[in-house]
mmCIF file of C-alpha atoms in Angstrom:
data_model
loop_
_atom_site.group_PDB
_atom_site.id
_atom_site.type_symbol
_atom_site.label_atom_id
_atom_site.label_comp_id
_atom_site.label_asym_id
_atom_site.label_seq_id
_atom_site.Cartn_x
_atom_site.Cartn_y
_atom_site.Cartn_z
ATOM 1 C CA UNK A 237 0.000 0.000 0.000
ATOM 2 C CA UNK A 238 1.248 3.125 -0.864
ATOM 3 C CA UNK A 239 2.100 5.820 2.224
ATOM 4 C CA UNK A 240 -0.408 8.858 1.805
ATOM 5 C CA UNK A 241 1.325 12.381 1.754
ATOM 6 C CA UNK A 242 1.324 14.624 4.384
ATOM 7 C CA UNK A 243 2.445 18.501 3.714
ATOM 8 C CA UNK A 244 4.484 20.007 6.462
ATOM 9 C CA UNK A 245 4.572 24.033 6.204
ATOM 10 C CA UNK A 246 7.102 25.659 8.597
ATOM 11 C CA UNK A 247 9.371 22.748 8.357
ATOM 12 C CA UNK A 248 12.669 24.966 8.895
ATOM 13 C CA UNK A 249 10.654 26.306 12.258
ATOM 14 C CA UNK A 250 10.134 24.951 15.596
ATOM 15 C CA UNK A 251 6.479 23.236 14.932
ATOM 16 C CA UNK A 252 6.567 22.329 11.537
ATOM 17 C CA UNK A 253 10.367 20.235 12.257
ATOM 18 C CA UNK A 254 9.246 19.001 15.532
ATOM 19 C CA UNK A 255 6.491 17.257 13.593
ATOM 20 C CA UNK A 256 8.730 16.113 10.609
ATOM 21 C CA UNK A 257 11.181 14.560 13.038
ATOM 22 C CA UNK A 258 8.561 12.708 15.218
ATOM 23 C CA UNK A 259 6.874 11.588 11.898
ATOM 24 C CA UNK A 260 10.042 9.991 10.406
ATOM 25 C CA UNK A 261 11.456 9.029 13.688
ATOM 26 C CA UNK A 262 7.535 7.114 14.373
ATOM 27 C CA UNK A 263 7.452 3.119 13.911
ATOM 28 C CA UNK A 264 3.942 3.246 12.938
ATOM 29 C CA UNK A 265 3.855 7.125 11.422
ATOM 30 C CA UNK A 266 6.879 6.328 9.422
ATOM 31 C CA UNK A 267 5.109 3.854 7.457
ATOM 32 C CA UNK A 268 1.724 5.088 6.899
ATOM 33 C CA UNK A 269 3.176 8.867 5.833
ATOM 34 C CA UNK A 270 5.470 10.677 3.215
ATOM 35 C CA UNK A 271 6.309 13.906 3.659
ATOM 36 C CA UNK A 272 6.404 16.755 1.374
ATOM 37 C CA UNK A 273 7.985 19.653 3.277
ATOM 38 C CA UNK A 274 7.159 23.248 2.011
ATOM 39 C CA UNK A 275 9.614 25.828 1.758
ATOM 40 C CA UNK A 276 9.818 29.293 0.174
ATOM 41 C CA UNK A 277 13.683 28.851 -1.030
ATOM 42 C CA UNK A 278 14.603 25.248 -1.860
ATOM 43 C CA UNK A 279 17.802 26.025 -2.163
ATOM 44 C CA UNK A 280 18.251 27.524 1.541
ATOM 45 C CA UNK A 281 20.776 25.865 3.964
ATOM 46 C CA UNK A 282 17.980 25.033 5.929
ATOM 47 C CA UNK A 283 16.175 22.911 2.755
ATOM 48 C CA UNK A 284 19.930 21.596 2.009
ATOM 49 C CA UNK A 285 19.892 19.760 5.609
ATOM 50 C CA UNK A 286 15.764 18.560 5.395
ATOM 51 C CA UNK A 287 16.938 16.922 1.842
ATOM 52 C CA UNK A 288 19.477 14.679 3.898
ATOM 53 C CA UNK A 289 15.872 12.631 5.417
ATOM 54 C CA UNK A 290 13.848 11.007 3.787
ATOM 55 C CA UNK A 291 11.248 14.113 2.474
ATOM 56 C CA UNK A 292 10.307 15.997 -0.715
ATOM 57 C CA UNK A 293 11.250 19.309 -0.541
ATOM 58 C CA UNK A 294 9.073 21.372 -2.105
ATOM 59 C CA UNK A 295 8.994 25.386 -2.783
ATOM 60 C CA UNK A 296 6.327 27.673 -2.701
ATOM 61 C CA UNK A 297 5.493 31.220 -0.768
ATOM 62 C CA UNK A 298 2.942 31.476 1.036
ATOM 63 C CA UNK A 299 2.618 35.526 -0.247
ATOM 64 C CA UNK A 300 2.053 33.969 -3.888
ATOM 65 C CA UNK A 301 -1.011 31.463 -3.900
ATOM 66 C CA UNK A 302 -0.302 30.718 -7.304
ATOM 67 C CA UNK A 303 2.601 28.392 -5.885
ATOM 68 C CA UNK A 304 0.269 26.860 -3.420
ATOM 69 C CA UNK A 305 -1.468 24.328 -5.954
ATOM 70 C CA UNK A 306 1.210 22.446 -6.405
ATOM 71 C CA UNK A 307 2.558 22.247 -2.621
ATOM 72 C CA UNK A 308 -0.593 20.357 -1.463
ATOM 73 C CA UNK A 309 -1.106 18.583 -4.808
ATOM 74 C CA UNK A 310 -2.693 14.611 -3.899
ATOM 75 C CA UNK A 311 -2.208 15.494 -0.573
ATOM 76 C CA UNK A 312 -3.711 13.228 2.218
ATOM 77 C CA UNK A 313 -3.189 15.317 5.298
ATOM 78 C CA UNK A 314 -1.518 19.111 6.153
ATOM 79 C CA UNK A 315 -0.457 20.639 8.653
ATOM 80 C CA UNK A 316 -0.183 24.514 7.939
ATOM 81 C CA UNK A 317 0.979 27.533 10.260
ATOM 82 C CA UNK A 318 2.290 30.907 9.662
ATOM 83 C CA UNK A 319 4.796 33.428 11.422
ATOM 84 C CA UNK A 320 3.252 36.911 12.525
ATOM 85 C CA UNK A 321 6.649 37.882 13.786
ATOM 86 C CA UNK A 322 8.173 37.735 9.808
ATOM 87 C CA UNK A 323 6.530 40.640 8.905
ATOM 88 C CA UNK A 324 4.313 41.591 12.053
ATOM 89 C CA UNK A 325 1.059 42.104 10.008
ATOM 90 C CA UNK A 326 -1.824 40.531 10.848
ATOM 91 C CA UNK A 327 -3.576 41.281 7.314
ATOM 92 C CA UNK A 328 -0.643 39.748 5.573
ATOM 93 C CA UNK A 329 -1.127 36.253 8.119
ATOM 94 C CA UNK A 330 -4.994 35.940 7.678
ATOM 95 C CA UNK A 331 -3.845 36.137 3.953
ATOM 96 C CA UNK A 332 -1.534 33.250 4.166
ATOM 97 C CA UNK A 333 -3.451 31.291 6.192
ATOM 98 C CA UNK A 334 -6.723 31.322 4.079
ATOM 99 C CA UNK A 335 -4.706 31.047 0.890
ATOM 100 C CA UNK A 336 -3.022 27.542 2.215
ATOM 101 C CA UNK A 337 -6.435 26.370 3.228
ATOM 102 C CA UNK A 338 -8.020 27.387 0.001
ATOM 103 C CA UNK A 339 -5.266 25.810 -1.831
ATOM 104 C CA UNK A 340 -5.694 22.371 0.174
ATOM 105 C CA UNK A 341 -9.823 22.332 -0.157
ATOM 106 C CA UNK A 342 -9.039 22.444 -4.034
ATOM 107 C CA UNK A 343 -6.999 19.777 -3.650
ATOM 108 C CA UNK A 344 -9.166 17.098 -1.976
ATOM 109 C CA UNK A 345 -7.225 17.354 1.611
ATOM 110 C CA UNK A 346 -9.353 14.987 4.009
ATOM 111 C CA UNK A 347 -7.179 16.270 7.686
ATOM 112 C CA UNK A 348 -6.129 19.895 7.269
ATOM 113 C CA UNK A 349 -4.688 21.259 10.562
ATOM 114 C CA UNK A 350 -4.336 24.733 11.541
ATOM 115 C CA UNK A 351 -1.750 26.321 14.376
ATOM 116 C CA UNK A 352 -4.108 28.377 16.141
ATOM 117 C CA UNK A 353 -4.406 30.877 18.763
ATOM 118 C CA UNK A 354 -7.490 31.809 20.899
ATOM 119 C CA UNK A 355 -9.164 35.639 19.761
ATOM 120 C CA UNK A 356 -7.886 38.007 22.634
ATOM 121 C CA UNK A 357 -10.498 40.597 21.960
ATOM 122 C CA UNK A 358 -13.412 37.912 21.984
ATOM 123 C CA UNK A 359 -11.764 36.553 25.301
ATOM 124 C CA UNK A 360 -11.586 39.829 26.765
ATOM 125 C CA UNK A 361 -14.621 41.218 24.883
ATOM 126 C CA UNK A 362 -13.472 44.007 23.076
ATOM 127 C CA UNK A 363 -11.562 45.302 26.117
ATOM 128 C CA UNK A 364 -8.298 44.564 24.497
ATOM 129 C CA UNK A 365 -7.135 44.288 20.790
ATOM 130 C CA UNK A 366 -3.171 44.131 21.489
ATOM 131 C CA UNK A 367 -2.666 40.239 21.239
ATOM 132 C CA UNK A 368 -2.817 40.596 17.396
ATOM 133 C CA UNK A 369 -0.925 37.521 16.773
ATOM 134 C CA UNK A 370 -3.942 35.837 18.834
ATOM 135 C CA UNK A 371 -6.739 37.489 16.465
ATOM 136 C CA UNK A 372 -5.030 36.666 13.184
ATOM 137 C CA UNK A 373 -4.246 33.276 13.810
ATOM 138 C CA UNK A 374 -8.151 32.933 15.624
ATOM 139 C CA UNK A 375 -9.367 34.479 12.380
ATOM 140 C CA UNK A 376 -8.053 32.296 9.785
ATOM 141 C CA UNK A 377 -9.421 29.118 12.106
ATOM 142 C CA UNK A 378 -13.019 30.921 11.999
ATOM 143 C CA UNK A 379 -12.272 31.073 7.796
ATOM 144 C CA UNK A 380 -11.516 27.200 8.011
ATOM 145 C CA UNK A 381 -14.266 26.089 10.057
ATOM 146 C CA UNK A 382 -16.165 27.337 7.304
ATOM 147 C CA UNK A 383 -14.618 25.102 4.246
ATOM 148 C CA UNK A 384 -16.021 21.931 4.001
ATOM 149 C CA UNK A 385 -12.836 19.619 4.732
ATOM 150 C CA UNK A 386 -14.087 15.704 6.375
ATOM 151 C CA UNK A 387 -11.665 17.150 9.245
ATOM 152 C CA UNK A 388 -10.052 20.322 10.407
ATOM 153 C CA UNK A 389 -8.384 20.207 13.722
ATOM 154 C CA UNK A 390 -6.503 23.203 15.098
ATOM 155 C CA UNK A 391 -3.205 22.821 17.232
ATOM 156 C CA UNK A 392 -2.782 25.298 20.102
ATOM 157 C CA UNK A 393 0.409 25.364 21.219
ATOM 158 C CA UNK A 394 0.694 27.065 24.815
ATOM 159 C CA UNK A 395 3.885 28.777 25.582
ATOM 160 C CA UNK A 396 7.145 27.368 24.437
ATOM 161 C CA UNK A 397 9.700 26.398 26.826
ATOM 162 C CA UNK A 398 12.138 27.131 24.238
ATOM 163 C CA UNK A 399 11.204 30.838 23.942
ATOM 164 C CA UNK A 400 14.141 31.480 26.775
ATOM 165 C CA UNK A 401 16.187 31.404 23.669
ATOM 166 C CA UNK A 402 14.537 33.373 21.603
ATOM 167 C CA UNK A 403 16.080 36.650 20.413
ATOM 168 C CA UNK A 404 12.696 38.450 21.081
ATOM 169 C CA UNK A 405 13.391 37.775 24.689
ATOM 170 C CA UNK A 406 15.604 39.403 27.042
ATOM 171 C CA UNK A 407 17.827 36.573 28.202
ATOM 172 C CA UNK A 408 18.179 35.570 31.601
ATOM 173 C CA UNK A 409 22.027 36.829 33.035
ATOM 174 C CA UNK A 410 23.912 35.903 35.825
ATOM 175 C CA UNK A 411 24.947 39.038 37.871
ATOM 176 C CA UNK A 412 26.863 36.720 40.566
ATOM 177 C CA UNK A 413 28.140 33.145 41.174
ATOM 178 C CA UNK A 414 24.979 32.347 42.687
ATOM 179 C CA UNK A 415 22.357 34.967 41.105
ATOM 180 C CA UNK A 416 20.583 35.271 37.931
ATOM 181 C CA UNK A 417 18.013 37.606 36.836
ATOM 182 C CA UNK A 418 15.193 36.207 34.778
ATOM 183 C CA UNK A 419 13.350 38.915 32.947
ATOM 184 C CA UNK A 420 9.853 37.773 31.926
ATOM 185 C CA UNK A 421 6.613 39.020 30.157
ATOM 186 C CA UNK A 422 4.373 37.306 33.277
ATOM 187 C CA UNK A 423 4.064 38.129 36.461
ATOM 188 C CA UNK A 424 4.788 35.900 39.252
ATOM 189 C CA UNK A 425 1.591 34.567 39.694
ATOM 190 C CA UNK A 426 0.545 34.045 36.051
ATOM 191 C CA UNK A 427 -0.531 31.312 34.647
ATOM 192 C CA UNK A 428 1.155 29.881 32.206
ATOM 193 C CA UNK A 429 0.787 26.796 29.721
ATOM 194 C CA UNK A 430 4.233 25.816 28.935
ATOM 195 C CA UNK A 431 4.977 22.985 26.189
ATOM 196 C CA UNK A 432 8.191 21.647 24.772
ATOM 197 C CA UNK A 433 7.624 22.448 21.153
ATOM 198 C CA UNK A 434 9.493 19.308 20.273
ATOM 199 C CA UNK A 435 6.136 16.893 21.351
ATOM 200 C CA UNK A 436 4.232 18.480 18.723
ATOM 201 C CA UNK A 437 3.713 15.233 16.839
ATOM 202 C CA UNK A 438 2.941 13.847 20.571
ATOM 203 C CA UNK A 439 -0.467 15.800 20.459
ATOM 204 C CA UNK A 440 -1.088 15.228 16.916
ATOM 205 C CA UNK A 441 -0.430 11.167 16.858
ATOM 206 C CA UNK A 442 -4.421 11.235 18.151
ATOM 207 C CA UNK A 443 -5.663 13.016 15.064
ATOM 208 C CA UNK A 444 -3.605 11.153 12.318
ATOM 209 C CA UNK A 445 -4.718 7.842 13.826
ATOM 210 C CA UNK A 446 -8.751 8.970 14.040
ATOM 211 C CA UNK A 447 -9.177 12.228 11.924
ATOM 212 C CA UNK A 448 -12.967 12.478 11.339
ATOM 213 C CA UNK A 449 -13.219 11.419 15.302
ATOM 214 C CA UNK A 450 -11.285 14.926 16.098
ATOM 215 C CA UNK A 451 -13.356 17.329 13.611
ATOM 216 C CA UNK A 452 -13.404 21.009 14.952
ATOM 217 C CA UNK A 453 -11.084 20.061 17.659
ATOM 218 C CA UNK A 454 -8.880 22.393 19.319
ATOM 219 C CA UNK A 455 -5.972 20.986 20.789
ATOM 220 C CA UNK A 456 -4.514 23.207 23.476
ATOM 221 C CA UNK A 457 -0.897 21.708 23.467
ATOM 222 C CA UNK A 458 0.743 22.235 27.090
ATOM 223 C CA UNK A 459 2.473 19.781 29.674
ATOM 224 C CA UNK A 460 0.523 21.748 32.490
ATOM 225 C CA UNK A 461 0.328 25.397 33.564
ATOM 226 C CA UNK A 462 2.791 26.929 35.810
ATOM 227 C CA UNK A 463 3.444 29.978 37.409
ATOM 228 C CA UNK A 464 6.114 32.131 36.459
ATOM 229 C CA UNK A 465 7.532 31.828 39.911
ATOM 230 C CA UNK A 466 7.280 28.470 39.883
ATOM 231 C CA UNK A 467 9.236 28.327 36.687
ATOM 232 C CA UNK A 468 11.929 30.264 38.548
ATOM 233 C CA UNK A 469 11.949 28.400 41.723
ATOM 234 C CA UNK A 470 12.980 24.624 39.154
ATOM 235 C CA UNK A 471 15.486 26.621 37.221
ATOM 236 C CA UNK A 472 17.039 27.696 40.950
ATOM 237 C CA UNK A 473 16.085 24.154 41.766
ATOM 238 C CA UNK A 474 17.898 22.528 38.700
ATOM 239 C CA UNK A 475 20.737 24.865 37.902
ATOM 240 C CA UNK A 476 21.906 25.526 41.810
ATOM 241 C CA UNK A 477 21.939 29.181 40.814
ATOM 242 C CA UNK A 478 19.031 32.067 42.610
ATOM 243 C CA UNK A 479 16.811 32.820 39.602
ATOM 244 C CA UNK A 480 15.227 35.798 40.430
ATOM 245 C CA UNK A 481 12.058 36.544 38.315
ATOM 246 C CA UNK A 482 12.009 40.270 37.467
ATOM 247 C CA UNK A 483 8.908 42.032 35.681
ATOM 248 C CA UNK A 484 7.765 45.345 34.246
ATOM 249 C CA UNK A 485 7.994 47.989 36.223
ATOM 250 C CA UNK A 486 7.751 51.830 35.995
ATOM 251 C CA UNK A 487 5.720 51.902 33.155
ATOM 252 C CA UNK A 488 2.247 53.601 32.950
ATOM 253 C CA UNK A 489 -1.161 52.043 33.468
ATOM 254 C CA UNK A 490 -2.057 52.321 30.233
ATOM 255 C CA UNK A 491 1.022 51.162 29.208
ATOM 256 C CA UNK A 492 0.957 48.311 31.138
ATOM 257 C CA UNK A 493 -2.994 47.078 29.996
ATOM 258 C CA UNK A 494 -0.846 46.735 26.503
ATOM 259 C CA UNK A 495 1.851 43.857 28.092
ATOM 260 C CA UNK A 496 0.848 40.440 27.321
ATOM 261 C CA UNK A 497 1.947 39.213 30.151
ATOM 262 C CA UNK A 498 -0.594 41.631 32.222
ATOM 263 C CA UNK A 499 -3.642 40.656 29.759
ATOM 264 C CA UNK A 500 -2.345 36.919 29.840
ATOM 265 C CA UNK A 501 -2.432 37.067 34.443
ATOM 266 C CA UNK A 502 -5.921 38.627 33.820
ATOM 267 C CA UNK A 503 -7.845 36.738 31.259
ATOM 268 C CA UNK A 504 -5.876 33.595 30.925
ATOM 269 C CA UNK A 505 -3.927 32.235 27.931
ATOM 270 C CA UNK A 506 -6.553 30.428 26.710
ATOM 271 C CA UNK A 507 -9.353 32.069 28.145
ATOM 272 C CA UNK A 508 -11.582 31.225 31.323
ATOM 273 C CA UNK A 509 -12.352 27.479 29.840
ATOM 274 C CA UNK A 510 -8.077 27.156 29.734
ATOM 275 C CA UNK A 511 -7.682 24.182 32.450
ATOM 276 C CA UNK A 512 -10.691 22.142 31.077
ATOM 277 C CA UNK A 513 -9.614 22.346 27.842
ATOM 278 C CA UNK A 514 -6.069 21.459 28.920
ATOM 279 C CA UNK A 515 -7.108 18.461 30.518
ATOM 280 C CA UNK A 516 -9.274 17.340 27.571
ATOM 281 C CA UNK A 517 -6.617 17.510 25.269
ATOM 282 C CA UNK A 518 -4.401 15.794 27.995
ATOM 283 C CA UNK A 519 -6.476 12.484 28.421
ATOM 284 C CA UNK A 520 -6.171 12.015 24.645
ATOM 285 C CA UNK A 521 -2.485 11.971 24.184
ATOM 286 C CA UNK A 522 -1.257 9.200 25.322
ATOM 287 C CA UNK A 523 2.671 9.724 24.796
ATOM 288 C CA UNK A 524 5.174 11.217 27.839
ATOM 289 C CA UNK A 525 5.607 15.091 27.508
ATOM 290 C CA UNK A 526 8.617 16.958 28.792
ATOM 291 C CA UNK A 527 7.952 18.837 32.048
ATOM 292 C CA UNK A 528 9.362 22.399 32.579
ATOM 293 C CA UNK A 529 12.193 20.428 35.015
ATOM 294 C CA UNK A 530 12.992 17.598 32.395
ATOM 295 C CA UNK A 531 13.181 20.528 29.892
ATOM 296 C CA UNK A 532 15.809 22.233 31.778
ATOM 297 C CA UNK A 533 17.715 19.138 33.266
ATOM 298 C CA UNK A 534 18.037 18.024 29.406
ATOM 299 C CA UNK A 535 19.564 21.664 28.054
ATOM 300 C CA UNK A 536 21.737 24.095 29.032
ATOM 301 C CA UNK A 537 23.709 25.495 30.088
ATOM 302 C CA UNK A 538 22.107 28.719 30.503
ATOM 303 C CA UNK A 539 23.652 31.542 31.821
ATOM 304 C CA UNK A 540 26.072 33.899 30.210
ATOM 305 C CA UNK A 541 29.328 33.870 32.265
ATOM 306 C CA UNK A 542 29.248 37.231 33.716
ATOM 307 C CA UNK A 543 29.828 38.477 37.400
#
């Protein structure tokens, strides 16, 4: 029997390779899938090093839906997601994200799955628009529920535990042998969802197996919730250091009703239906997930080597 093809989008990324590794590294995946893995320049270092597995590497742009056809041509399943932060628009990511979906309706897709977000100004109703990453990507999911696929399922991936590294964030610095600071968008008592980005495929493995049983299902991908001070109390924990979790401060109210980590503490990353939903998607994976400990026991190290 010949595998059925499954279209990876944001394969060079965190999500999109998490899921191409788990799918090729699978026992049972591995046999039932090929992948096609979408790019925008095939001839990228990045493609270079996806053409050493076993994957097609295909090119198209996501700003040009005229390349799209082709991408998710006899295409079984795909999994599709965009990046706000490339060009910080949210026009230009509801564009992408409709045109992918389009372009995989015409094509026959039977599982099309969407990285989603939840709508911060439906959450907070109206109150705040600032989260526009969370509208765009909630927008496009609205546009999909809409298209007549046998199954669209939408990934919500909580908080990344890998986002310590990311150059967007200010990086946590050791200001003594046994001190570190630990800036962070959250306050101490906020809630949040952390995941390891690299168990994507551990939430997915449900859908691929059973797609029409997980129609319209949102998937809010996190170990568990913690606070941000209990995040800094394991990394004290794990790296021997004092990790001292420092927040915003003297900045204006208004200001402040504008930091996602103040409209996160308030409303909740997901919204008020966040834990429920959480444990849902919990009892149907049935794979180990890194904790926030395991996470930080297995990397490092972490500091910069500064007094």
């Amino acid at each position: 029997m010949s595998k059925k093809i499954f279209v990876v989008f944001g394969a060079t990324g965190q999500q999109g390779g998490a899921l191409v590794n788990y799918i090729l590294d699978h026992p049972e995946f591995s046999k039932d899938f090929h992948l096609r893995v979408i790019t925008r320049n095939a001839s990228s270092a990045a493609a270079e090093e996806l053409r050493r597995k076993p994957v097609d590497v295909v090119e198209a742009n996501l700003d040009n839906p005229e390349t799209l056809p082709a991408a998710v041509t006899d295409a079984y399943a795909v999994f599709s997601m965009t990046n706000y932060w490339e060009k910080a628009s949210a026009a230009v990511e509801i564009a992408q994200g409709k045109a992918v979906a389009d372009a995989a309706l015409a094509a026959g897709v039977t599982l099309f799955i969407w990285s989603s977000l939840p709508s911060f100004t439906k959450i907070t109703r109206g109150k705040s628009t600032q989260l526009r990453h969370f509208d765009s990507k909630a927008e496009v999911e609205e546009y999909i529920r809409g298209l007549p696929f046998p199954s669209s399922v939408f990934f919500m991936p909580g908080w990344f535990m890998q986002n310590v590294w990311s150059p967007l964030a200010p990086k946590a610095k050791k200001i003594s042998n046994e001190r570190v600071l630990f800036p962070y968008a959250f306050t101490p008592e906020t809630q949040v969802p952390l995941i390891d980005i690299s168990d994507t495929g551990k939430f997915l493995a449900p859908v691929l197996r059973d797609p029409l049983k997980y129609n319209g299902c949102r998937l809010t991908a996190a170990t568990a919730f913690y606070t941000a001070q209990e995040q800094a109390d394991t990394w004290s924990a794990v790296s021997g250091k004092q990790v001292v979790l420092t927040t915003v401060s003297n900045i204006s109210k208004d200001d402040l009703l504008k930091q996602p980590g103040t409209l996160l503490a308030e409303w909740g990353y997901y919204g008020p239906t966040g834990q429920k939903d959480l444990e849902w998607t919990l009892e149907q994976v049935d794979e180990k997930l890194a904790t926030w400990r395991e996470f930080l026991e297995a990397n490092g190290p972490w500091f910069e080597d500064e007094a």
